[in-house]
């Protein structure tokens, strides 16, 4: 069954991304000292650029730069501290001529504004535009698409998980639309691991296709997460096989973009999945 809706995502500068049967891989570039898997590994500009080049060499279509850890228990980071982390990296990526579109992983409107002016072409908001709704205005002003993630600590846990997710995400979409961002400029991230139990994460993976009702492309980020580690009793560095399994399952449910640490292995698995659903590319 052909499950991937076709979406064209326009980027600043006249570029665009085609989202459909070909999965896009987003490489994670954390410039934080305390991220759960790679904290401190790429937290200066030179090392960040080197890692971005590694990710692109492995086949990354996008690079996601983040300056604040969202792992459970992580300390919040102020605006200036986050800018001090991400801006030198964004400037270095631009100076180095990194070709892959860069997204800025932030829920702060001021950080998003400065990052886009430094060359970021997508805003990735883990708070779904609901912590600082002004971030939608920033996206509209600069003509960049947004990724809105589901992270709802206050949801009613007696209600159906996916129905509550759709309710929350519809509120985020309304914020986007009020700012002048149509659904054609929005990507949905279901937020695996964020305010969800182990059972809920796997139920969400099983029911992922129900989110297509929102009419937006889907981004999935399960890479090295505790939903894999707890199930398999594996440390973060040992979770690649489990991550690949979730990527393949999510692709088969219609997801379009995969935010991962290990680009090459996930890319290969997704290409095999594409060939299985749609047939190998001509000439292969």
Short mmCIF file of N, CA and C in Angstrom, two decimals, residues 132-263:
data_model
loop_
_atom_site.label_atom_id
_atom_site.label_comp_id
_atom_site.label_asym_id
_atom_site.label_seq_id
_atom_site.Cartn_x
_atom_site.Cartn_y
_atom_site.Cartn_z
N UNK A 132 6.22 29.71 23.58
CA UNK A 132 6.37 31.09 23.11
C UNK A 132 5.71 31.19 21.74
N UNK A 133 4.41 31.50 21.71
CA UNK A 133 3.71 31.56 20.42
C UNK A 133 4.32 32.54 19.43
N UNK A 134 5.10 33.51 19.92
CA UNK A 134 5.74 34.49 19.04
C UNK A 134 6.70 33.83 18.06
N UNK A 135 7.11 32.62 18.36
CA UNK A 135 8.03 31.92 17.46
C UNK A 135 7.36 31.67 16.10
N UNK A 136 6.04 31.54 16.10
CA UNK A 136 5.33 31.40 14.83
C UNK A 136 5.41 32.68 14.01
N UNK A 137 5.37 33.82 14.69
CA UNK A 137 5.53 35.10 13.99
C UNK A 137 6.91 35.22 13.37
N UNK A 138 7.94 34.72 14.09
CA UNK A 138 9.30 34.73 13.56
C UNK A 138 9.37 33.89 12.28
N UNK A 139 8.76 32.71 12.31
CA UNK A 139 8.76 31.84 11.14
C UNK A 139 8.06 32.51 9.96
N UNK A 140 6.92 33.13 10.23
CA UNK A 140 6.18 33.80 9.16
C UNK A 140 6.97 34.97 8.59
N UNK A 141 7.60 35.75 9.47
CA UNK A 141 8.37 36.91 9.03
C UNK A 141 9.49 36.52 8.08
N UNK A 142 10.17 35.44 8.40
CA UNK A 142 11.34 35.04 7.61
C UNK A 142 11.01 34.00 6.53
N UNK A 143 9.78 33.55 6.49
CA UNK A 143 9.39 32.58 5.46
C UNK A 143 10.00 31.21 5.63
N UNK A 144 10.14 30.77 6.89
CA UNK A 144 10.71 29.44 7.14
C UNK A 144 9.62 28.50 7.67
N UNK A 145 9.70 27.23 7.31
CA UNK A 145 8.75 26.26 7.87
C UNK A 145 9.07 25.95 9.32
N UNK A 146 8.10 25.34 10.00
CA UNK A 146 8.28 24.98 11.40
C UNK A 146 7.96 23.51 11.62
N UNK A 147 8.69 22.93 12.55
CA UNK A 147 8.38 21.59 13.06
C UNK A 147 7.72 21.80 14.42
N UNK A 148 6.52 21.29 14.59
CA UNK A 148 5.83 21.41 15.88
C UNK A 148 5.74 20.03 16.52
N UNK A 149 6.27 19.94 17.72
CA UNK A 149 6.31 18.65 18.41
C UNK A 149 5.24 18.59 19.49
N UNK A 150 4.76 17.38 19.73
CA UNK A 150 3.82 17.16 20.82
C UNK A 150 4.59 16.92 22.11
N UNK A 151 4.35 17.80 23.08
CA UNK A 151 4.93 17.65 24.43
C UNK A 151 3.93 18.28 25.39
N UNK A 152 3.07 17.46 25.95
CA UNK A 152 1.94 17.96 26.73
C UNK A 152 1.91 17.27 28.08
N UNK A 153 2.62 17.86 29.06
CA UNK A 153 2.65 17.27 30.40
C UNK A 153 1.29 17.32 31.08
N UNK A 154 0.42 18.24 30.67
CA UNK A 154 -0.86 18.45 31.36
C UNK A 154 -2.01 17.67 30.75
N UNK A 155 -1.76 16.83 29.77
CA UNK A 155 -2.87 16.15 29.10
C UNK A 155 -3.60 15.21 30.07
N UNK A 156 -4.84 14.94 29.77
CA UNK A 156 -5.67 14.03 30.56
C UNK A 156 -5.29 12.59 30.21
N UNK A 157 -4.64 11.91 31.13
CA UNK A 157 -4.15 10.56 30.86
C UNK A 157 -5.25 9.51 30.91
N UNK A 158 -6.46 9.93 31.26
CA UNK A 158 -7.59 9.00 31.19
C UNK A 158 -8.21 9.00 29.80
N UNK A 159 -7.80 9.91 28.96
CA UNK A 159 -8.34 9.98 27.60
C UNK A 159 -7.40 9.28 26.62
N UNK A 160 -7.90 9.00 25.45
CA UNK A 160 -7.11 8.32 24.43
C UNK A 160 -5.90 9.15 24.04
N UNK A 161 -4.73 8.50 24.02
CA UNK A 161 -3.47 9.20 23.76
C UNK A 161 -3.49 9.93 22.42
N UNK A 162 -3.81 9.23 21.34
CA UNK A 162 -3.71 9.85 20.02
C UNK A 162 -4.75 10.94 19.86
N UNK A 163 -5.94 10.76 20.40
CA UNK A 163 -6.96 11.81 20.32
C UNK A 163 -6.50 13.07 21.05
N UNK A 164 -5.87 12.89 22.21
CA UNK A 164 -5.35 14.04 22.95
C UNK A 164 -4.19 14.69 22.20
N UNK A 165 -3.36 13.90 21.55
CA UNK A 165 -2.28 14.45 20.75
C UNK A 165 -2.82 15.31 19.61
N UNK A 166 -3.83 14.80 18.93
CA UNK A 166 -4.42 15.55 17.81
C UNK A 166 -5.02 16.86 18.31
N UNK A 167 -5.68 16.81 19.47
CA UNK A 167 -6.24 18.04 20.05
C UNK A 167 -5.14 19.07 20.30
N UNK A 168 -4.04 18.64 20.92
CA UNK A 168 -2.92 19.53 21.21
C UNK A 168 -2.31 20.09 19.93
N UNK A 169 -2.09 19.22 18.97
CA UNK A 169 -1.45 19.65 17.72
C UNK A 169 -2.35 20.57 16.91
N UNK A 170 -3.65 20.36 17.00
CA UNK A 170 -4.57 21.29 16.33
C UNK A 170 -4.44 22.69 16.94
N UNK A 171 -4.25 22.77 18.25
CA UNK A 171 -4.04 24.07 18.88
C UNK A 171 -2.75 24.71 18.35
N UNK A 172 -1.71 23.91 18.18
CA UNK A 172 -0.46 24.43 17.62
C UNK A 172 -0.66 24.91 16.19
N UNK A 173 -1.42 24.17 15.42
CA UNK A 173 -1.67 24.56 14.04
C UNK A 173 -2.48 25.86 13.97
N UNK A 174 -3.36 26.05 14.92
CA UNK A 174 -4.11 27.31 14.96
C UNK A 174 -3.18 28.49 15.26
N UNK A 175 -2.21 28.28 16.15
CA UNK A 175 -1.23 29.34 16.42
C UNK A 175 -0.45 29.66 15.14
N UNK A 176 -0.05 28.63 14.41
CA UNK A 176 0.68 28.83 13.16
C UNK A 176 -0.17 29.60 12.15
N UNK A 177 -1.41 29.20 12.02
CA UNK A 177 -2.28 29.82 11.03
C UNK A 177 -2.56 31.28 11.37
N UNK A 178 -2.71 31.59 12.67
CA UNK A 178 -2.93 32.98 13.08
C UNK A 178 -1.72 33.85 12.74
N UNK A 179 -0.55 33.24 12.73
CA UNK A 179 0.67 33.98 12.40
C UNK A 179 0.89 34.09 10.89
N UNK A 180 0.06 33.39 10.12
CA UNK A 180 0.21 33.42 8.68
C UNK A 180 0.94 32.24 8.09
N UNK A 181 1.12 31.18 8.90
CA UNK A 181 1.76 29.96 8.41
C UNK A 181 0.68 28.93 8.07
N UNK A 182 0.60 28.55 6.83
CA UNK A 182 -0.37 27.53 6.44
C UNK A 182 0.14 26.15 6.85
N UNK A 183 -0.74 25.17 6.80
CA UNK A 183 -0.34 23.80 7.13
C UNK A 183 0.72 23.28 6.16
N UNK A 184 0.80 23.87 4.98
CA UNK A 184 1.80 23.44 4.00
C UNK A 184 3.22 23.82 4.44
N UNK A 185 3.33 24.61 5.51
CA UNK A 185 4.65 25.01 6.02
C UNK A 185 4.93 24.41 7.39
N UNK A 186 4.16 23.38 7.75
CA UNK A 186 4.28 22.79 9.08
C UNK A 186 4.58 21.30 8.96
N UNK A 187 5.50 20.84 9.78
CA UNK A 187 5.82 19.43 9.94
C UNK A 187 5.43 19.03 11.35
N UNK A 188 4.85 17.85 11.50
CA UNK A 188 4.42 17.34 12.81
C UNK A 188 5.44 16.35 13.34
N UNK A 189 5.84 16.53 14.60
CA UNK A 189 6.68 15.57 15.32
C UNK A 189 5.86 15.03 16.48
N UNK A 190 5.57 13.73 16.52
CA UNK A 190 4.72 13.20 17.61
C UNK A 190 5.38 13.20 18.97
N UNK A 191 6.68 13.47 19.05
CA UNK A 191 7.31 13.63 20.36
C UNK A 191 7.50 12.34 21.12
N UNK A 192 8.08 11.35 20.48
CA UNK A 192 8.38 10.11 21.19
C UNK A 192 9.27 10.41 22.40
N UNK A 193 8.88 9.87 23.54
CA UNK A 193 9.67 10.03 24.75
C UNK A 193 9.34 11.25 25.58
N UNK A 194 8.50 12.13 25.09
CA UNK A 194 8.19 13.37 25.81
C UNK A 194 6.84 13.25 26.50
N UNK A 195 6.87 13.13 27.83
CA UNK A 195 5.67 13.00 28.66
C UNK A 195 4.82 11.81 28.21
N UNK A 196 5.51 10.72 27.89
CA UNK A 196 4.83 9.50 27.48
C UNK A 196 5.48 8.31 28.17
N UNK A 197 4.66 7.36 28.60
CA UNK A 197 5.18 6.15 29.23
C UNK A 197 5.75 5.21 28.17
N UNK A 198 6.43 4.18 28.63
CA UNK A 198 6.97 3.18 27.70
C UNK A 198 5.85 2.58 26.86
N UNK A 199 4.75 2.18 27.50
CA UNK A 199 3.63 1.60 26.76
C UNK A 199 3.05 2.61 25.76
N UNK A 200 2.97 3.88 26.16
CA UNK A 200 2.40 4.89 25.28
C UNK A 200 3.28 5.13 24.06
N UNK A 201 4.60 5.09 24.24
CA UNK A 201 5.49 5.27 23.10
C UNK A 201 5.29 4.18 22.05
N UNK A 202 5.14 2.96 22.48
CA UNK A 202 4.96 1.88 21.52
C UNK A 202 3.55 1.87 20.93
N UNK A 203 2.57 2.27 21.73
CA UNK A 203 1.22 2.43 21.17
C UNK A 203 1.22 3.53 20.11
N UNK A 204 1.95 4.60 20.37
CA UNK A 204 2.03 5.69 19.40
C UNK A 204 2.71 5.22 18.11
N UNK A 205 3.76 4.46 18.23
CA UNK A 205 4.43 3.94 17.04
C UNK A 205 3.48 3.05 16.24
N UNK A 206 2.70 2.26 16.94
CA UNK A 206 1.74 1.37 16.30
C UNK A 206 0.63 2.15 15.60
N UNK A 207 0.26 3.29 16.16
CA UNK A 207 -0.87 4.08 15.65
C UNK A 207 -0.45 5.35 14.90
N UNK A 208 0.81 5.40 14.54
CA UNK A 208 1.36 6.63 13.97
C UNK A 208 0.57 7.13 12.77
N UNK A 209 0.08 6.22 11.95
CA UNK A 209 -0.65 6.61 10.75
C UNK A 209 -1.89 7.44 11.03
N UNK A 210 -2.42 7.36 12.25
CA UNK A 210 -3.62 8.15 12.56
C UNK A 210 -3.35 9.65 12.55
N UNK A 211 -2.08 10.04 12.67
CA UNK A 211 -1.75 11.47 12.67
C UNK A 211 -1.80 12.08 11.28
N UNK A 212 -1.94 11.27 10.24
CA UNK A 212 -2.05 11.82 8.88
C UNK A 212 -3.31 12.66 8.71
N UNK A 213 -4.26 12.51 9.63
CA UNK A 213 -5.50 13.29 9.55
C UNK A 213 -5.20 14.79 9.63
N UNK A 214 -4.05 15.16 10.19
CA UNK A 214 -3.69 16.57 10.33
C UNK A 214 -3.23 17.18 9.01
N UNK A 215 -2.93 16.35 8.03
CA UNK A 215 -2.58 16.85 6.71
C UNK A 215 -1.18 17.40 6.58
N UNK A 216 -0.29 17.05 7.51
CA UNK A 216 1.09 17.55 7.50
C UNK A 216 2.06 16.37 7.41
N UNK A 217 3.24 16.60 6.84
CA UNK A 217 4.26 15.55 6.88
C UNK A 217 4.70 15.26 8.31
N UNK A 218 5.23 14.07 8.51
CA UNK A 218 5.60 13.62 9.85
C UNK A 218 7.11 13.47 9.98
N UNK A 219 7.64 13.99 11.08
CA UNK A 219 9.03 13.76 11.47
C UNK A 219 9.03 12.87 12.70
N UNK A 220 9.92 11.87 12.70
CA UNK A 220 10.00 10.93 13.82
C UNK A 220 11.40 11.00 14.41
N UNK A 221 11.46 11.13 15.74
CA UNK A 221 12.74 11.14 16.44
C UNK A 221 12.75 10.14 17.58
N UNK A 222 13.22 8.95 17.30
CA UNK A 222 13.31 7.91 18.33
C UNK A 222 14.76 7.55 18.64
N UNK A 223 15.70 8.20 18.00
CA UNK A 223 17.10 7.79 18.02
C UNK A 223 17.67 7.67 19.43
N UNK A 224 18.10 6.46 19.77
CA UNK A 224 18.79 6.16 21.03
C UNK A 224 17.96 6.47 22.28
N UNK A 225 16.65 6.60 22.14
CA UNK A 225 15.84 7.06 23.27
C UNK A 225 15.58 5.95 24.28
N UNK A 226 15.09 6.38 25.45
CA UNK A 226 14.90 5.44 26.55
C UNK A 226 13.81 4.42 26.25
N UNK A 227 12.90 4.72 25.33
CA UNK A 227 11.90 3.71 24.96
C UNK A 227 12.57 2.47 24.38
N UNK A 228 13.74 2.65 23.80
CA UNK A 228 14.53 1.52 23.29
C UNK A 228 15.41 0.96 24.39
N UNK A 229 16.06 1.85 25.12
CA UNK A 229 16.97 1.40 26.17
C UNK A 229 16.29 0.63 27.27
N UNK A 230 15.13 1.09 27.69
CA UNK A 230 14.41 0.39 28.77
C UNK A 230 13.90 -0.96 28.31
N UNK A 231 13.45 -1.03 27.08
CA UNK A 231 12.92 -2.29 26.56
C UNK A 231 14.01 -3.34 26.44
N UNK A 232 15.19 -2.92 25.94
CA UNK A 232 16.26 -3.86 25.64
C UNK A 232 17.35 -3.90 26.70
N UNK A 233 17.25 -3.02 27.71
CA UNK A 233 18.30 -2.90 28.73
C UNK A 233 19.64 -2.58 28.08
N UNK A 234 19.63 -1.51 27.27
CA UNK A 234 20.82 -1.09 26.54
C UNK A 234 21.16 0.36 26.89
N UNK A 235 22.46 0.66 26.91
CA UNK A 235 22.89 2.04 27.09
C UNK A 235 22.64 2.81 25.79
N UNK A 236 22.76 4.16 25.87
CA UNK A 236 22.48 4.99 24.70
C UNK A 236 23.32 4.58 23.50
N UNK A 237 24.57 4.25 23.71
CA UNK A 237 25.44 3.88 22.61
C UNK A 237 25.16 2.51 22.02
N UNK A 238 24.30 1.74 22.67
CA UNK A 238 23.99 0.38 22.20
C UNK A 238 22.61 0.27 21.56
N UNK A 239 21.99 1.40 21.27
CA UNK A 239 20.58 1.38 20.86
C UNK A 239 20.36 1.53 19.36
N UNK A 240 21.42 1.40 18.55
CA UNK A 240 21.25 1.58 17.11
C UNK A 240 20.32 0.54 16.49
N UNK A 241 20.46 -0.76 16.77
CA UNK A 241 19.52 -1.71 16.16
C UNK A 241 18.06 -1.41 16.51
N UNK A 242 17.81 -1.05 17.76
CA UNK A 242 16.45 -0.71 18.15
C UNK A 242 15.97 0.55 17.45
N UNK A 243 16.86 1.54 17.30
CA UNK A 243 16.50 2.75 16.58
C UNK A 243 16.12 2.44 15.14
N UNK A 244 16.90 1.61 14.48
CA UNK A 244 16.62 1.25 13.09
C UNK A 244 15.25 0.59 12.99
N UNK A 245 14.92 -0.28 13.93
CA UNK A 245 13.61 -0.93 13.90
C UNK A 245 12.49 0.10 13.98
N UNK A 246 12.63 1.09 14.86
CA UNK A 246 11.58 2.10 14.97
C UNK A 246 11.52 2.96 13.72
N UNK A 247 12.66 3.26 13.11
CA UNK A 247 12.66 4.05 11.89
C UNK A 247 11.92 3.31 10.77
N UNK A 248 12.20 2.05 10.62
CA UNK A 248 11.55 1.26 9.56
C UNK A 248 10.05 1.18 9.80
N UNK A 249 9.65 0.92 11.04
CA UNK A 249 8.22 0.83 11.35
C UNK A 249 7.52 2.17 11.10
N UNK A 250 8.17 3.26 11.50
CA UNK A 250 7.58 4.57 11.28
C UNK A 250 7.50 4.92 9.80
N UNK A 251 8.52 4.54 9.04
CA UNK A 251 8.47 4.78 7.59
C UNK A 251 7.29 4.02 6.98
N UNK A 252 7.11 2.80 7.38
CA UNK A 252 6.00 1.99 6.83
C UNK A 252 4.64 2.55 7.24
N UNK A 253 4.61 3.37 8.30
CA UNK A 253 3.37 4.04 8.71
C UNK A 253 3.21 5.41 8.07
N UNK A 254 4.17 5.79 7.20
CA UNK A 254 4.01 7.02 6.44
C UNK A 254 4.82 8.20 6.90
N UNK A 255 5.79 8.02 7.81
CA UNK A 255 6.63 9.13 8.24
C UNK A 255 7.57 9.54 7.11
N UNK A 256 7.97 10.81 7.12
CA UNK A 256 8.74 11.39 6.02
C UNK A 256 10.18 11.74 6.39
N UNK A 257 10.41 12.22 7.61
CA UNK A 257 11.72 12.70 8.03
C UNK A 257 12.10 11.97 9.32
N UNK A 258 13.40 11.61 9.43
CA UNK A 258 13.86 10.83 10.56
C UNK A 258 15.06 11.54 11.19
N UNK A 259 14.87 11.98 12.43
CA UNK A 259 15.91 12.73 13.16
C UNK A 259 16.74 11.72 13.96
N UNK A 260 18.00 11.55 13.56
CA UNK A 260 18.80 10.46 14.12
C UNK A 260 20.24 10.91 14.40
N UNK A 261 20.90 10.17 15.29
CA UNK A 261 22.33 10.35 15.53
C UNK A 261 23.16 9.60 14.49
N UNK A 262 22.74 8.39 14.15
CA UNK A 262 23.50 7.49 13.28
C UNK A 262 22.91 7.53 11.89
N UNK A 263 23.39 8.46 11.08
CA UNK A 263 22.75 8.73 9.80
C UNK A 263 22.90 7.57 8.83
#
